[in-house]
CSV table of C-alpha atoms and ligand atoms in Angstrom, one decimal:
chain,number,residue,atom,x,y,z
A,1,UNK,CA,198.2,163.0,88.3
A,2,UNK,CA,196.1,160.8,86.0
A,3,UNK,CA,192.6,159.3,87.4
A,4,UNK,CA,192.8,155.6,87.9
A,5,UNK,CA,190.0,154.0,85.9
A,6,UNK,CA,188.9,150.3,86.1
A,7,UNK,CA,186.6,149.1,83.3
A,8,UNK,CA,184.4,146.1,83.6
A,9,UNK,CA,183.3,145.0,80.2
A,10,UNK,CA,182.0,142.2,78.0
A,11,UNK,CA,183.4,143.1,74.5
A,12,UNK,CA,181.2,143.5,72.4
A,13,UNK,CA,181.4,145.9,69.5
A,14,UNK,CA,180.2,149.0,71.4
A,15,UNK,CA,182.5,148.0,74.4
A,16,UNK,CA,185.4,148.1,72.0
A,17,UNK,CA,184.7,151.7,71.0
A,18,UNK,CA,184.5,152.6,74.8
A,19,UNK,CA,187.7,150.9,75.4
A,20,UNK,CA,189.4,152.8,72.5
A,21,UNK,CA,188.0,156.0,73.8
A,22,UNK,CA,189.4,155.4,77.3
A,23,UNK,CA,192.9,154.3,76.1
A,24,UNK,CA,193.1,157.4,74.0
A,25,UNK,CA,192.2,159.9,76.9
A,26,UNK,CA,195.1,161.7,78.3
A,27,UNK,CA,193.5,162.3,81.8
A,28,UNK,CA,193.0,158.7,82.8
A,29,UNK,CA,195.2,155.7,83.7
A,30,UNK,CA,193.3,152.5,82.8
A,31,UNK,CA,194.6,150.3,85.6
A,32,UNK,CA,192.9,147.0,84.5
A,33,UNK,CA,190.0,145.5,82.6
A,34,UNK,CA,187.8,143.1,84.3
A,35,UNK,CA,185.7,140.8,82.0
A,36,UNK,CA,182.2,139.5,82.2
A,37,UNK,CA,180.1,137.2,80.1
A,38,UNK,CA,177.2,139.1,78.5
A,39,UNK,CA,177.2,139.9,74.8
A,40,UNK,CA,178.8,136.4,74.2
A,41,UNK,CA,180.5,133.9,76.4
A,42,UNK,CA,183.3,134.7,78.8
A,43,UNK,CA,186.0,132.9,76.6
A,44,UNK,CA,185.1,135.2,73.7
A,45,UNK,CA,184.7,138.4,75.7
A,46,UNK,CA,188.0,137.7,77.5
A,47,UNK,CA,189.8,136.9,74.1
A,48,UNK,CA,188.3,140.2,72.6
A,49,UNK,CA,189.6,142.2,75.3
A,50,UNK,CA,193.0,140.9,74.8
A,51,UNK,CA,192.7,141.3,71.0
A,52,UNK,CA,191.9,144.9,71.4
A,53,UNK,CA,194.8,145.6,73.7
A,54,UNK,CA,196.9,143.9,71.0
A,55,UNK,CA,195.8,146.4,68.4
A,56,UNK,CA,196.7,149.4,70.4
A,57,UNK,CA,199.8,147.9,71.8
A,58,UNK,CA,198.8,148.3,75.5
A,59,UNK,CA,199.5,145.9,78.2
A,60,UNK,CA,197.1,146.4,81.1
A,61,UNK,CA,196.0,143.3,83.2
A,62,UNK,CA,192.9,141.5,81.9
A,63,UNK,CA,191.0,139.7,84.8
A,64,UNK,CA,188.4,137.2,83.6
A,65,UNK,CA,185.4,137.0,85.8
A,66,UNK,CA,181.9,135.6,85.9
A,67,UNK,CA,181.0,133.1,83.2
A,68,UNK,CA,177.3,133.2,84.0
A,69,UNK,CA,174.6,135.3,85.9
A,70,UNK,CA,174.3,134.9,89.6
A,71,UNK,CA,171.0,133.1,89.7
A,72,UNK,CA,169.4,132.2,86.3
A,73,UNK,CA,170.9,131.5,83.0
A,74,UNK,CA,170.5,134.3,80.3
A,75,UNK,CA,170.6,134.6,76.5
A,76,UNK,CA,173.6,136.4,75.0
A,77,UNK,CA,173.5,139.1,72.3
A,78,UNK,CA,175.4,137.3,69.6
A,79,UNK,CA,172.9,138.3,67.0
A,80,UNK,CA,174.0,141.9,67.5
A,81,UNK,CA,177.8,141.5,67.9
A,82,UNK,CA,178.5,138.2,66.1
A,83,UNK,CA,179.0,134.7,67.6
A,84,UNK,CA,182.6,135.8,68.9
A,85,UNK,CA,181.4,139.2,69.9
A,86,UNK,CA,183.7,141.0,67.4
A,87,UNK,CA,181.5,140.4,64.2
A,88,UNK,CA,183.1,137.0,63.6
A,89,UNK,CA,186.3,138.6,62.4
A,90,UNK,CA,189.5,137.0,63.8
A,91,UNK,CA,191.5,140.2,63.3
A,92,UNK,CA,194.5,138.8,65.2
A,93,UNK,CA,195.1,136.0,67.6
A,94,UNK,CA,194.8,136.9,71.2
A,95,UNK,CA,197.9,136.4,73.2
A,96,UNK,CA,198.0,134.3,76.4
A,97,UNK,CA,197.9,136.6,79.2
A,98,UNK,CA,194.8,136.5,81.4
A,99,UNK,CA,195.7,137.7,84.9
A,100,UNK,CA,195.4,135.1,87.6
A,101,UNK,CA,193.0,137.1,89.9
A,102,UNK,CA,189.4,136.7,89.4
A,103,UNK,CA,187.7,139.9,88.2
A,104,UNK,CA,185.6,140.2,91.3
A,105,UNK,CA,188.7,140.0,93.6
A,106,UNK,CA,190.5,142.2,91.2
A,107,UNK,CA,187.8,145.0,91.6
A,108,UNK,CA,188.4,144.7,95.4
A,109,UNK,CA,192.1,144.8,95.0
A,110,UNK,CA,192.3,147.9,92.7
A,111,UNK,CA,189.8,149.6,94.9
A,112,UNK,CA,192.0,149.1,98.0
A,113,UNK,CA,195.2,150.1,96.0
A,114,UNK,CA,193.6,153.3,94.8
A,115,UNK,CA,191.5,153.9,97.8
A,116,UNK,CA,189.2,156.8,97.4
A,117,UNK,CA,190.3,157.5,93.9
A,118,UNK,CA,189.3,154.6,91.8
A,119,UNK,CA,186.7,155.3,89.1
A,120,UNK,CA,184.8,152.1,88.1
A,121,UNK,CA,183.0,152.0,84.7
A,122,UNK,CA,180.6,149.0,84.2
A,123,UNK,CA,179.9,148.3,80.5
A,124,UNK,CA,178.3,144.8,80.8
A,125,UNK,CA,176.2,142.8,83.2
A,126,UNK,CA,176.9,143.6,86.9
A,127,UNK,CA,177.8,140.2,87.9
A,128,UNK,CA,181.4,140.9,88.8
A,129,UNK,CA,180.5,144.0,90.8
A,130,UNK,CA,177.9,142.0,92.7
A,131,UNK,CA,180.4,139.3,93.6
A,132,UNK,CA,183.0,142.1,94.5
A,133,UNK,CA,180.4,143.6,96.9
A,134,UNK,CA,180.0,140.2,98.6
A,135,UNK,CA,183.7,139.9,99.0
A,136,UNK,CA,184.0,143.5,100.3
A,137,UNK,CA,180.9,145.2,101.4
A,138,UNK,CA,182.9,148.4,101.9
A,139,UNK,CA,183.6,148.8,98.4
A,140,UNK,CA,181.1,151.7,97.7
A,141,UNK,CA,183.1,153.8,100.2
A,142,UNK,CA,186.4,152.9,98.7
A,143,UNK,CA,185.8,154.0,95.2
A,144,UNK,CA,185.4,157.6,94.0
A,145,UNK,CA,182.8,157.1,91.1
A,146,UNK,CA,180.6,154.3,89.7
A,147,UNK,CA,179.4,155.0,86.1
A,148,UNK,CA,177.0,152.2,84.8
A,149,UNK,CA,175.7,151.6,81.2
A,150,UNK,CA,172.4,149.9,81.9
A,151,UNK,CA,168.7,150.2,82.2
A,152,UNK,CA,165.7,151.7,80.4
A,153,UNK,CA,164.5,154.5,82.6
A,154,UNK,CA,161.0,154.8,81.1
A,155,UNK,CA,160.6,151.3,79.9
A,156,UNK,CA,162.0,151.4,76.3
A,157,UNK,CA,164.2,148.5,76.5
A,158,UNK,CA,166.2,146.6,73.9
A,159,UNK,CA,165.4,142.8,74.6
A,160,UNK,CA,162.6,140.5,74.1
A,161,UNK,CA,161.3,141.4,77.5
A,162,UNK,CA,160.1,144.8,76.2
A,163,UNK,CA,160.9,147.1,79.1
A,164,UNK,CA,164.2,145.6,79.8
A,165,UNK,CA,167.8,146.6,78.7
A,166,UNK,CA,170.3,144.0,78.0
A,167,UNK,CA,173.0,144.6,80.7
A,168,UNK,CA,170.4,144.6,83.6
A,169,UNK,CA,168.2,141.9,82.1
A,170,UNK,CA,171.2,139.6,81.7
A,171,UNK,CA,171.7,139.4,85.4
A,172,UNK,CA,168.9,141.2,87.4
A,173,UNK,CA,170.0,139.9,90.7
A,174,UNK,CA,173.5,141.3,90.3
A,175,UNK,CA,172.0,144.6,89.3
A,176,UNK,CA,169.8,144.6,92.3
A,177,UNK,CA,172.8,143.9,94.6
A,178,UNK,CA,174.8,146.8,93.0
A,179,UNK,CA,171.9,149.3,92.9
A,180,UNK,CA,171.0,148.6,96.6
A,181,UNK,CA,174.6,148.9,97.7
A,182,UNK,CA,175.8,152.1,96.1
A,183,UNK,CA,174.3,155.5,96.9
A,184,UNK,CA,176.0,157.4,94.1
A,185,UNK,CA,175.7,155.8,90.5
A,186,UNK,CA,176.0,157.7,87.4
A,187,UNK,CA,173.7,156.0,84.9
A,188,UNK,CA,173.7,156.0,81.1
A,189,UNK,CA,170.7,154.0,80.1
A,190,UNK,CA,169.5,152.6,76.7
A,191,UNK,CA,167.1,155.5,76.1
A,192,UNK,CA,170.0,158.1,76.6
A,193,UNK,CA,171.9,155.9,73.9
A,194,UNK,CA,168.9,156.2,71.5
A,195,UNK,CA,168.9,160.0,72.0
A,196,UNK,CA,172.7,160.1,71.1
A,197,UNK,CA,172.6,158.2,67.8
A,198,UNK,CA,174.9,159.3,65.1
A,199,UNK,CA,174.1,159.4,61.5
A,200,UNK,CA,175.1,156.0,60.3
A,201,UNK,CA,176.4,157.1,57.0
A,202,UNK,CA,178.5,159.8,58.6
A,203,UNK,CA,179.9,157.3,61.0
A,204,UNK,CA,180.8,155.0,58.1
A,205,UNK,CA,182.5,157.9,56.4
A,206,UNK,CA,184.5,158.4,59.6
A,207,UNK,CA,185.5,154.8,59.5
A,208,UNK,CA,186.5,155.1,55.8
A,209,UNK,CA,189.1,157.8,56.7
A,210,UNK,CA,191.2,154.9,57.7
A,211,UNK,CA,194.2,154.1,59.9
A,212,UNK,CA,194.9,151.0,61.9
A,213,UNK,CA,192.3,151.5,64.6
A,214,UNK,CA,189.6,152.7,62.3
A,215,UNK,CA,190.1,149.9,60.0
A,216,UNK,CA,190.1,147.4,62.7
A,217,UNK,CA,186.9,148.9,64.2
A,218,UNK,CA,185.3,148.9,60.6
A,219,UNK,CA,186.0,145.3,60.3
A,220,UNK,CA,184.5,144.2,63.6
A,221,UNK,CA,181.4,146.4,63.2
A,222,UNK,CA,180.3,145.4,59.7
A,223,UNK,CA,177.7,142.9,61.1
A,224,UNK,CA,176.4,145.3,63.8
A,225,UNK,CA,176.2,148.2,61.3
A,226,UNK,CA,174.0,146.0,59.0
A,227,UNK,CA,171.9,144.8,61.9
A,228,UNK,CA,171.3,148.6,63.0
A,229,UNK,CA,170.4,149.5,59.5
A,230,UNK,CA,167.9,146.7,59.2
A,231,UNK,CA,166.4,147.1,62.7
A,232,UNK,CA,166.9,150.7,63.8
A,233,UNK,CA,167.2,152.8,60.7
A,234,UNK,CA,170.0,155.2,59.8
A,235,UNK,CA,171.5,155.7,63.2
A,236,UNK,CA,174.5,154.3,64.9
A,237,UNK,CA,174.1,153.8,68.6
A,238,UNK,CA,177.0,153.1,70.8
A,239,UNK,CA,175.8,152.6,74.4
A,240,UNK,CA,179.0,151.8,76.1
A,241,UNK,CA,180.9,154.7,74.4
A,242,UNK,CA,178.3,157.1,75.6
A,243,UNK,CA,178.9,155.8,79.2
A,244,UNK,CA,182.6,156.1,78.7
A,245,UNK,CA,182.2,159.6,77.5
A,246,UNK,CA,180.3,160.4,80.7
A,247,UNK,CA,183.1,158.7,82.7
A,248,UNK,CA,185.9,160.5,81.0
A,249,UNK,CA,184.4,163.9,80.7
A,250,UNK,CA,181.4,164.3,83.1
A,251,UNK,CA,181.4,168.0,82.5
A,252,UNK,CA,179.8,167.1,79.1
A,253,UNK,CA,176.6,166.1,80.8
A,254,UNK,CA,174.1,168.9,80.1
A,255,UNK,CA,171.0,167.5,81.6
A,256,UNK,CA,170.4,164.8,84.3
A,257,UNK,CA,168.1,163.8,86.9
A,258,UNK,CA,168.7,162.4,90.5
A,259,UNK,CA,166.1,159.7,91.3
A,260,UNK,CA,165.7,156.4,93.1
A,261,UNK,CA,165.9,153.3,90.9
A,262,UNK,CA,165.1,149.7,91.7
A,263,UNK,CA,165.4,146.5,89.8
A,264,UNK,CA,162.4,144.3,89.0
A,265,UNK,CA,163.3,140.6,89.8
A,266,UNK,CA,160.3,138.7,88.6
A,267,UNK,CA,157.7,138.6,85.8
A,268,UNK,CA,157.7,137.0,82.5
A,269,UNK,CA,158.1,140.5,80.7
A,270,UNK,CA,159.5,142.7,83.5
A,271,UNK,CA,162.4,140.7,85.1
A,272,UNK,CA,165.3,143.0,84.8
A,273,UNK,CA,163.3,146.1,84.3
A,274,UNK,CA,164.6,149.4,85.9
A,275,UNK,CA,161.8,151.1,87.8
A,276,UNK,CA,162.5,154.8,88.4
A,277,UNK,CA,160.6,156.8,91.0
A,278,UNK,CA,160.1,159.8,88.7
A,279,UNK,CA,157.6,161.5,90.9
A,280,UNK,CA,159.4,160.7,94.2
A,281,UNK,CA,156.7,158.7,95.8
A,282,UNK,CA,158.5,155.8,97.3
A,283,UNK,CA,160.8,157.4,99.8
A,284,UNK,CA,163.7,155.1,98.6
A,285,UNK,CA,167.2,156.9,98.6
A,286,UNK,CA,167.9,158.7,95.3
A,287,UNK,CA,171.1,156.7,94.3
A,288,UNK,CA,171.1,157.3,90.6
A,289,UNK,CA,172.2,160.4,88.6
A,290,UNK,CA,170.5,159.6,85.4
A,291,UNK,CA,172.1,161.2,82.3
A,292,UNK,CA,169.5,162.7,80.0
A,293,UNK,CA,171.7,164.7,77.6
A,294,UNK,CA,175.4,164.9,76.7
A,295,UNK,CA,177.1,167.7,74.8
A,296,UNK,CA,176.9,166.8,71.1
A,297,UNK,CA,180.2,168.4,70.0
A,298,UNK,CA,182.2,166.7,73.0
A,299,UNK,CA,180.5,163.3,72.1
A,300,UNK,CA,181.6,163.6,68.5
A,301,UNK,CA,185.1,164.5,69.4
A,302,UNK,CA,185.6,161.7,71.8
A,303,UNK,CA,184.2,159.2,69.2
A,304,UNK,CA,186.7,160.5,66.5
A,305,UNK,CA,189.5,160.5,69.0
A,306,UNK,CA,188.6,156.8,70.0
A,307,UNK,CA,189.0,155.9,66.3
A,308,UNK,CA,192.4,157.8,66.3
A,309,UNK,CA,191.1,160.1,63.5
A,310,UNK,CA,192.1,163.4,65.2
A,311,UNK,CA,194.6,164.3,67.8
A,312,UNK,CA,194.0,163.4,71.5
A,313,UNK,CA,191.5,165.5,73.2
B,401,BDR,C1,174.4,147.2,76.4
B,401,BDR,O1,174.2,145.8,75.9
B,401,BDR,C2,175.2,145.2,75.2
B,401,BDR,O2,174.8,144.5,74.2
B,401,BDR,C3,176.1,146.4,74.8
B,401,BDR,O3,177.5,146.1,74.8
B,401,BDR,C4,175.8,147.4,75.9
B,401,BDR,O4,176.7,147.3,77.0
B,401,BDR,C5,173.3,148.0,75.6
B,401,BDR,O5,172.1,147.5,76.1
B,402,CA,CA1,178.7,146.0,76.9
């Protein structure tokens, strides 16, 4: 029987690759997408999810969720992903078809429908999950796994608040609620993402192999690839796809560390930082399994399959 997977996402160029990876995988059944604001506004992230489903001819429910962080407004990441989140390309018109239920309610609903089996993968700010936890505090007991892309576990972030990673920095209060509620979180942070960069020229050669999906992905990622080349050198980093690889094939994790992690909620430069008790001094429960290294060959295979360049894994 396939494993039920629910993906909360704010597409987003790297979210798109993660979604393509999940839909290509034979072991999971993606039961729904729940959508957050983050990389760009909710209207765009929702339209992008629908657009992506249209490319692959898939019809899972899309539930729009939080349009803003729980407490304080936050800046988006349009400078990386384009103003519409998909590189300002309008590859195809999105269909109408947003499901009626709010994303937070949908998370609770699917967790009950697949009690004890649902695997939840969070690829954006944790706002919908925090709202779901308010609706159903028993949620952590209902789901089988929680995989989160977020954080910078030794303080090398990717936002203007230097130690802060985007997903956590966008909504620190939501992250706080989530990280204090779950006692088992598989975490893929920004620093793991940096360690799993691909050679950009090679990634571009993959995209040039062509096909409907690779062509679509090449088109939405033009601006992001240019941004990476200018800002980060010759590596292609795909944070959400790495988190999805961990979610889909956790046996590919070759090094990880169990530690307590807490969210910093204040400070001009530190709001949204993820503070890890590396030396185990604080006595807080060790709720995070921090992924340090993922098997290289498996990572590359899953990426190529996401782009439909090879047969399914
Ligand atoms: C995360 O932030 C977003 O911009 C990406 O989609 C990813 O989820 C990386 O920090
Ligand atoms: Ca994302």
